[in-house]
Short mmCIF file of C-alpha atoms in Angstrom, two decimals:
data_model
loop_
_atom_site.label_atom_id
_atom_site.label_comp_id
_atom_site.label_asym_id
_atom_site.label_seq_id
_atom_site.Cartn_x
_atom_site.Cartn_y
_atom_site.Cartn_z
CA UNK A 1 16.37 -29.89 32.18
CA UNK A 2 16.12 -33.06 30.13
CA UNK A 3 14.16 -35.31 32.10
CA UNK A 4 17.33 -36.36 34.33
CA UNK A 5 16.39 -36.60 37.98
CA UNK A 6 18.58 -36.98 40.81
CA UNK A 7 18.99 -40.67 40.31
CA UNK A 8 19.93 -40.57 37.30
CA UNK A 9 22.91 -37.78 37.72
CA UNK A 10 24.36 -40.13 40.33
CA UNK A 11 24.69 -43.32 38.06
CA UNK A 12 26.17 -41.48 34.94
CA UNK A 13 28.26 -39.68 38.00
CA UNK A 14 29.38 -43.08 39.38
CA UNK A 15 30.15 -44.48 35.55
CA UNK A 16 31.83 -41.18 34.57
CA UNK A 17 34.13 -42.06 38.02
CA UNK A 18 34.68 -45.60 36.81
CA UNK A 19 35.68 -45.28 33.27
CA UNK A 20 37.26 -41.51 33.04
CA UNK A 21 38.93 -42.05 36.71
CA UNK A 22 38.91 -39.63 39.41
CA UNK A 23 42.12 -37.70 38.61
CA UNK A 24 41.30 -36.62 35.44
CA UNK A 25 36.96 -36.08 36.51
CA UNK A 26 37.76 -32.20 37.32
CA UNK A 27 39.77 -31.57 34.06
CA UNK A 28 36.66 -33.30 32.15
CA UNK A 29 34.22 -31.34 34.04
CA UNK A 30 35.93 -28.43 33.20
CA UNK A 31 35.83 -28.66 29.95
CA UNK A 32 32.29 -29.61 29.94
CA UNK A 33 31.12 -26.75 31.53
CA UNK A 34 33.23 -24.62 29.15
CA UNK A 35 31.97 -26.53 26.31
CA UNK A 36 27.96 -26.14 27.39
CA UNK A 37 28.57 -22.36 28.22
CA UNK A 38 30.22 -21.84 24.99
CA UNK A 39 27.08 -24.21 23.36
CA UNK A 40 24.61 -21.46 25.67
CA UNK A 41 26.55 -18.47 23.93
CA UNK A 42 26.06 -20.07 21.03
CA UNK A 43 22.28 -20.48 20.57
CA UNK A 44 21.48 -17.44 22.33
CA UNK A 45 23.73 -15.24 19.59
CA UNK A 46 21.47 -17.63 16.98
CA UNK A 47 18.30 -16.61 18.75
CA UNK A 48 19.51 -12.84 18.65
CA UNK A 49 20.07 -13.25 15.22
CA UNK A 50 16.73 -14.84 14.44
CA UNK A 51 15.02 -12.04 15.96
CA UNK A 52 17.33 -9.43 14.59
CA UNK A 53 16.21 -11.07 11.10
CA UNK A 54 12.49 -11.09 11.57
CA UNK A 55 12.64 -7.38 13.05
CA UNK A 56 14.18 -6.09 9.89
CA UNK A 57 11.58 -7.75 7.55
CA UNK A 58 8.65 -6.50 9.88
CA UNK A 59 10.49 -3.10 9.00
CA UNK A 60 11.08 -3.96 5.61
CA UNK A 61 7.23 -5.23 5.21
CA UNK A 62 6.30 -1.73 6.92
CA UNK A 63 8.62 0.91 4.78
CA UNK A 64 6.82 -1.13 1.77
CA UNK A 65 3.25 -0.53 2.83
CA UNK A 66 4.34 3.02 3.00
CA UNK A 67 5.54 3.29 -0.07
CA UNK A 68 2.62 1.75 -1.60
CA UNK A 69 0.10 3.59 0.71
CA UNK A 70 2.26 6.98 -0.89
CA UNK A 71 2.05 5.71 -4.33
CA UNK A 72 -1.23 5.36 -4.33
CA UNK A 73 -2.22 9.12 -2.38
CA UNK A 74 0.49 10.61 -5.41
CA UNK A 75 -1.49 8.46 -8.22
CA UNK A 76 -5.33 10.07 -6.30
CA UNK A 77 -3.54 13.78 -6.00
CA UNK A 78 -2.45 13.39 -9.63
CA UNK A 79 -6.41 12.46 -10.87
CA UNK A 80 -7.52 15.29 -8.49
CA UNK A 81 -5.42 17.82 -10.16
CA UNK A 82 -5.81 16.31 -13.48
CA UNK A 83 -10.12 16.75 -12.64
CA UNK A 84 -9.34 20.53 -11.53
CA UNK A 85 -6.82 21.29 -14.49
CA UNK A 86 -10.41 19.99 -16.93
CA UNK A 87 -12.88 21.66 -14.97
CA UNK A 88 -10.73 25.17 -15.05
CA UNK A 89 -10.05 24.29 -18.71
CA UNK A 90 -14.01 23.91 -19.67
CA UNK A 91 -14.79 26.64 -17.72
CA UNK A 92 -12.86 29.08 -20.05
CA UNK A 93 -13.76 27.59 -22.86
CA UNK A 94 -17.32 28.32 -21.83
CA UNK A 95 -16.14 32.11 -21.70
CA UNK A 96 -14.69 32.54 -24.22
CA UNK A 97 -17.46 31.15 -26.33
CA UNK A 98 -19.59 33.66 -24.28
CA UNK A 99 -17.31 35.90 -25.62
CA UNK A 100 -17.14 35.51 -29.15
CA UNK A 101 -21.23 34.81 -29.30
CA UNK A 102 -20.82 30.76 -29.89
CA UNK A 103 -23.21 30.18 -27.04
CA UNK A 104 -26.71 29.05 -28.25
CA UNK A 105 -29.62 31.10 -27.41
CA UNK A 106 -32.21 28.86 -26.30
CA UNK A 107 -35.20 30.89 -27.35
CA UNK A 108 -34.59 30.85 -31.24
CA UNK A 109 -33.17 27.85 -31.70
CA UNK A 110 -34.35 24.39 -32.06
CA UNK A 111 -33.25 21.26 -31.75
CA UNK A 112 -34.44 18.13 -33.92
CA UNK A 113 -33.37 14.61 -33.11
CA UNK A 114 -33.87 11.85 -35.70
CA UNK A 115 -32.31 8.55 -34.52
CA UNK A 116 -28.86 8.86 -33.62
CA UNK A 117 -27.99 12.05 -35.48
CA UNK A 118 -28.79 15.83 -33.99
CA UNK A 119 -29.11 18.45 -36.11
CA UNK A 120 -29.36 22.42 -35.09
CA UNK A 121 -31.83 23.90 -36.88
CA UNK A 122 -32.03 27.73 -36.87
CA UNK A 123 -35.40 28.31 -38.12
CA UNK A 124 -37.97 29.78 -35.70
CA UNK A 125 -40.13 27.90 -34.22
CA UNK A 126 -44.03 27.35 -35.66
CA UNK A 127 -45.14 29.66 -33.24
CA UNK A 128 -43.13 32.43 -33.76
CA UNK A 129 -43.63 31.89 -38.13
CA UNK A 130 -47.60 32.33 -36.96
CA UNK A 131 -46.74 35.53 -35.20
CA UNK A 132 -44.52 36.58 -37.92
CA UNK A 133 -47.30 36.32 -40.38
CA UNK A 134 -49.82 37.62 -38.50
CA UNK A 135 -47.93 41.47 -38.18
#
């Protein structure tokens, strides 16, 4: 158990005999074998504990990653409906200016760029001014 042999045992035996005496040897032994079960009980409870320890953090390291891992599915189901709520809100917008006429028609209309400015102009285009002349 701790490197003691058999030879060994017999000469701390022998000395125990000598200086403790052999009436009182069985009342020491006693207690000695009280005192290293009650050292056994002792660390094993401490091992329990240790383990008892370490099994709640690995659950407490777990529930976390959970709760993270749910935060961030709430935070991407929150953009998702945010992305629907825009798309559903653009497409009514784009009714209702089919509705009311605010749509551009594509076929009289131009458009002129000049830099970084854009201007709508609703003249017709060259072509149609040389058909318009020509009736």
């Amino acid at each position: 158990m701790f490197g003691i042999g058999m030879p060994e045992l017999i000469i701390i035996f022998v000395v125990a005999i000598i200086v403790i005496g052999p009436k009182k040897l069985p009342d020491v032994a006693k207690a000695l074998g009280k005192g290293v079960g009650e050292f056994k009980k002792a660390t094993r409870e401490l091992k329990e504990s240790i383990n008892f320890d370490e099994t709640v953090s690995d659950i407490k390291e777990s529930i976390d990653m959970d709760v993270g891992i749910n935060d961030i599915k709430g935070v991407m189901d929150d953009i998702v409906d945010s992305v629907k709520d825009v798309k559903d809100d653009v497409i009514d917008l784009k009714k209702e200016a089919d509705i009311y006429g605010l749509t551009e028609d594509k076929d009289t209309q131009q458009e002129k760029t000049d830099g970084t400015t854009t201007e709508k102009i609703t003249e017709p285009l060259p072509e149609q001014k040389k058909a318009d002349n020509n009736d």
